[in-house]
């Protein structure tokens, strides 16, 4: 409306001095800056939506079909990248382990599990002054594994045995369904692996184990 008022004044033949005064009165210089910011934000948002849609397509395509050999390290990176796009604050993420780690299973399903573990870690450090998440990959006894740990408040011993129960959640009302860990645990078992709560000196730690490439 402010720009319309200014353009109408131009069309009405207002003098240069009148237009300058009107421009100052309507604060058009500030509005131009706001428009630039809005356009930049819209463009960045569109690019982010594009990236999310691409990841959704990949997730949907990979989440079906037969078991196959895949790179657990790459799948973990994609899962982390997707979750970090929606993070509300800066979190230090430390990754450790090999650049490639061949595992056996359904990549899309495993990506969902890692996304859930990483999102839970993001939520856990929401109130932590210096939030940090450590993601470690490795292999042991014929299994590939990925461990996600955080420096949040951790899981009290009294509820540790219930974290994989359906509908159990420690999140505030409306912030969790209590199904993420339960479904992830089931997916791990269906792959011949496991999802466990690790012992941690501080914070929470979850470990996903999967058969190495070539497992029957």
Coordinates of N, CA and C in Angstrom, one line a residue, residues 22-114:
X22 N 7.3 12.6 0.6 CA 6.4 11.4 0.7 C 7.2 10.1 0.9
X23 N 8.3 10.0 0.2 CA 9.1 8.8 0.4 C 9.6 8.7 1.8
X24 N 10.0 9.8 2.4 CA 10.5 9.8 3.8 C 9.4 9.5 4.7
X25 N 8.2 10.0 4.5 CA 7.0 9.8 5.3 C 6.6 8.3 5.3
X26 N 6.7 7.7 4.1 CA 6.2 6.3 4.0 C 7.3 5.3 4.3
X27 N 8.6 5.9 4.6 CA 9.7 5.0 5.0 C 10.0 4.0 3.9
X28 N 10.0 4.4 2.7 CA 10.2 3.5 1.5 C 11.6 2.9 1.5
X29 N 12.6 3.6 1.9 CA 13.9 3.1 1.9 C 14.0 1.8 2.8
X30 N 13.4 1.9 4.0 CA 13.3 0.8 4.9 C 12.5 -0.4 4.2
X31 N 11.4 -0.1 3.5 CA 10.6 -1.1 2.9 C 11.4 -1.8 1.8
X32 N 12.2 -1.0 1.1 CA 13.0 -1.7 0.0 C 14.0 -2.7 0.6
X33 N 14.6 -2.3 1.7 CA 15.5 -3.3 2.4 C 14.7 -4.5 2.9
X34 N 13.5 -4.3 3.4 CA 12.7 -5.4 3.9 C 12.3 -6.3 2.7
X35 N 12.1 -5.7 1.6 CA 11.7 -6.5 0.4 C 12.9 -7.4 -0.1
X36 N 14.1 -6.8 0.0 CA 15.2 -7.6 -0.4 C 15.4 -8.7 0.5
X37 N 15.3 -8.5 1.8 CA 15.4 -9.6 2.8 C 14.3 -10.6 2.6
X38 N 13.1 -10.2 2.3 CA 12.0 -11.2 2.0 C 12.3 -12.0 0.8
X39 N 12.8 -11.4 -0.3 CA 13.0 -12.1 -1.5 C 14.2 -13.1 -1.3
X40 N 15.2 -12.7 -0.6 CA 16.3 -13.6 -0.3 C 15.8 -14.8 0.6
X41 N 15.0 -14.5 1.6 CA 14.5 -15.6 2.4 C 13.6 -16.5 1.6
X42 N 12.8 -16.0 0.7 CA 11.9 -16.8 -0.1 C 12.7 -17.7 -1.0
X43 N 13.8 -17.2 -1.6 CA 14.7 -18.0 -2.5 C 15.4 -19.1 -1.7
X44 N 15.9 -18.7 -0.5 CA 16.6 -19.7 0.3 C 15.6 -20.8 0.8
X45 N 14.4 -20.4 1.1 CA 13.3 -21.3 1.5 C 13.0 -22.3 0.4
X46 N 12.9 -21.8 -0.8 CA 12.5 -22.6 -2.0 C 13.6 -23.6 -2.2
X47 N 14.9 -23.2 -2.1 CA 16.0 -24.1 -2.3 C 16.0 -25.2 -1.2
X48 N 15.7 -24.8 0.0 CA 15.6 -25.8 1.1 C 14.5 -26.8 0.8
X49 N 13.3 -26.3 0.4 CA 12.2 -27.2 0.0 C 12.7 -28.2 -1.1
X50 N 13.4 -27.7 -2.1 CA 13.9 -28.5 -3.2 C 14.8 -29.6 -2.6
X51 N 15.7 -29.3 -1.7 CA 16.6 -30.3 -1.1 C 15.8 -31.3 -0.3
X52 N 14.8 -30.8 0.4 CA 14.0 -31.8 1.2 C 13.2 -32.7 0.4
X53 N 12.7 -32.2 -0.7 CA 11.9 -33.1 -1.7 C 12.8 -34.1 -2.3
X54 N 14.0 -33.7 -2.6 CA 15.0 -34.7 -3.2 C 15.3 -35.8 -2.2
X55 N 15.5 -35.4 -0.9 CA 15.8 -36.4 0.1 C 14.6 -37.3 0.3
X56 N 13.4 -36.7 0.3 CA 12.1 -37.5 0.4 C 12.0 -38.5 -0.7
X57 N 12.3 -38.1 -1.9 CA 12.3 -39.0 -3.0 C 13.3 -40.2 -2.8
X58 N 14.5 -39.8 -2.3 CA 15.5 -40.8 -2.1 C 15.1 -41.7 -1.0
X59 N 14.5 -41.2 0.1 CA 14.0 -42.0 1.2 C 12.9 -42.9 0.8
X60 N 12.0 -42.4 0.0 CA 10.9 -43.2 -0.5 C 11.3 -44.3 -1.4
X61 N 12.2 -44.0 -2.3 CA 12.7 -45.0 -3.2 C 13.5 -46.1 -2.5
X62 N 14.4 -45.7 -1.6 CA 15.3 -46.6 -1.0 C 14.6 -47.4 0.1
X63 N 13.5 -46.9 0.6 CA 12.8 -47.6 1.7 C 12.0 -48.8 1.4
X64 N 12.0 -49.1 0.1 CA 11.3 -50.3 -0.3 C 12.2 -51.3 -0.9
X65 N 11.7 -52.5 -1.2 CA 12.5 -53.5 -2.0 C 13.3 -54.4 -1.1
X66 N 14.2 -55.1 -1.8 CA 14.9 -56.2 -1.1 C 16.1 -55.6 -0.3
X67 N 16.6 -56.4 0.5 CA 17.8 -56.1 1.3 C 19.0 -56.0 0.3
X68 N 19.9 -55.0 0.5 CA 21.0 -54.8 -0.4 C 22.2 -54.3 0.4
X69 N 23.4 -54.4 -0.2 CA 24.5 -53.8 0.4 C 24.5 -52.3 0.2
X70 N 24.9 -51.5 1.2 CA 24.9 -50.0 1.0 C 25.9 -49.4 2.0
X71 N 26.2 -48.2 1.8 CA 27.2 -47.5 2.6 C 26.5 -46.8 3.8
X72 N 26.7 -47.3 4.9 CA 26.1 -46.8 6.2 C 26.6 -45.4 6.5
X73 N 27.9 -45.1 6.1 CA 28.5 -43.8 6.4 C 27.7 -42.7 5.6
X74 N 27.5 -43.0 4.3 CA 26.8 -42.0 3.4 C 25.3 -41.9 3.9
X75 N 24.7 -43.0 4.2 CA 23.3 -42.9 4.7 C 23.2 -42.1 6.0
X76 N 24.2 -42.2 6.8 CA 24.2 -41.5 8.1 C 24.4 -40.0 7.8
X77 N 25.3 -39.6 6.9 CA 25.5 -38.2 6.5 C 24.2 -37.6 6.0
X78 N 23.5 -38.3 5.1 CA 22.3 -37.8 4.5 C 21.2 -37.6 5.6
X79 N 21.1 -38.5 6.5 CA 20.1 -38.4 7.6 C 20.4 -37.2 8.5
X80 N 21.7 -37.0 8.8 CA 22.1 -35.9 9.6 C 21.9 -34.6 8.9
X81 N 22.2 -34.5 7.7 CA 22.0 -33.3 6.9 C 20.5 -32.9 6.9
X82 N 19.7 -33.8 6.7 CA 18.2 -33.5 6.6 C 17.7 -33.0 8.0
X83 N 18.1 -33.6 9.1 CA 17.7 -33.2 10.4 C 18.3 -31.8 10.7
X84 N 19.5 -31.5 10.4 CA 20.2 -30.3 10.7 C 19.5 -29.1 10.0
X85 N 18.9 -29.3 8.8 CA 18.2 -28.2 8.1 C 17.1 -27.7 9.0
X86 N 16.5 -28.5 9.8 CA 15.4 -28.0 10.6 C 15.7 -27.7 12.0
X87 N 17.0 -27.7 12.3 CA 17.5 -27.4 13.7 C 17.2 -26.0 14.0
X88 N 16.7 -25.7 15.2 CA 16.4 -24.3 15.6 C 17.6 -23.5 16.2
X89 N 18.7 -24.2 16.5 CA 19.8 -23.5 17.1 C 21.1 -24.3 16.6
X90 N 22.2 -23.6 16.8 CA 23.5 -24.1 16.4 C 23.9 -25.2 17.3
X91 N 24.3 -26.4 16.8 CA 24.7 -27.5 17.6 C 26.0 -28.0 17.0
X92 N 27.0 -28.2 17.9 CA 28.3 -28.8 17.5 C 28.1 -30.3 17.2
X93 N 28.5 -30.7 16.0 CA 28.3 -32.1 15.6 C 29.7 -32.6 15.3
X94 N 30.1 -33.7 16.0 CA 31.4 -34.3 15.8 C 31.2 -35.7 15.2
X95 N 31.8 -36.0 14.1 CA 31.7 -37.3 13.4 C 33.0 -38.0 13.5
X96 N 33.0 -39.3 13.8 CA 34.2 -40.1 13.9 C 33.9 -41.4 13.2
X97 N 35.0 -42.0 12.6 CA 34.8 -43.3 12.0 C 35.2 -43.3 10.5
X98 N 35.1 -44.4 9.8 CA 35.6 -44.5 8.4 C 34.7 -43.7 7.5
X99 N 35.3 -43.3 6.3 CA 34.5 -42.6 5.3 C 33.5 -43.5 4.6
X100 N 33.8 -44.7 4.6 CA 32.9 -45.7 4.0 C 32.7 -46.9 5.0
X101 N 31.5 -47.4 5.1 CA 31.2 -48.5 5.9 C 30.1 -49.3 5.3
X102 N 30.4 -50.4 4.7 CA 29.4 -51.2 4.0 C 28.6 -52.0 5.0
X103 N 27.3 -51.9 4.8 CA 26.3 -52.7 5.6 C 25.3 -53.4 4.7
X104 N 24.4 -54.1 5.4 CA 23.5 -54.9 4.6 C 22.1 -54.6 5.1
X105 N 21.2 -54.2 4.3 CA 19.8 -53.9 4.7 C 19.0 -53.0 3.7
X106 N 18.0 -52.4 4.2 CA 17.2 -51.4 3.3 C 17.7 -50.0 3.7
X107 N 18.4 -49.3 2.8 CA 19.0 -48.0 3.1 C 18.0 -47.0 3.6
X108 N 16.8 -47.0 3.0 CA 15.8 -46.0 3.3 C 15.3 -46.2 4.8
X109 N 15.1 -47.5 5.1 CA 14.6 -47.7 6.5 C 15.7 -47.3 7.5
X110 N 17.0 -47.7 7.2 CA 18.0 -47.3 8.1 C 18.2 -45.8 8.2
X111 N 18.0 -45.1 7.1 CA 18.1 -43.7 7.1 C 17.0 -43.1 8.1
X112 N 15.9 -43.7 8.1 CA 14.8 -43.2 9.0 C 15.2 -43.4 10.4
X113 N 15.9 -44.6 10.7 CA 16.3 -44.8 12.1 C 17.4 -43.8 12.5
X114 N 18.4 -43.6 11.7 CA 19.4 -42.6 12.0 C 18.8 -41.2 12.2

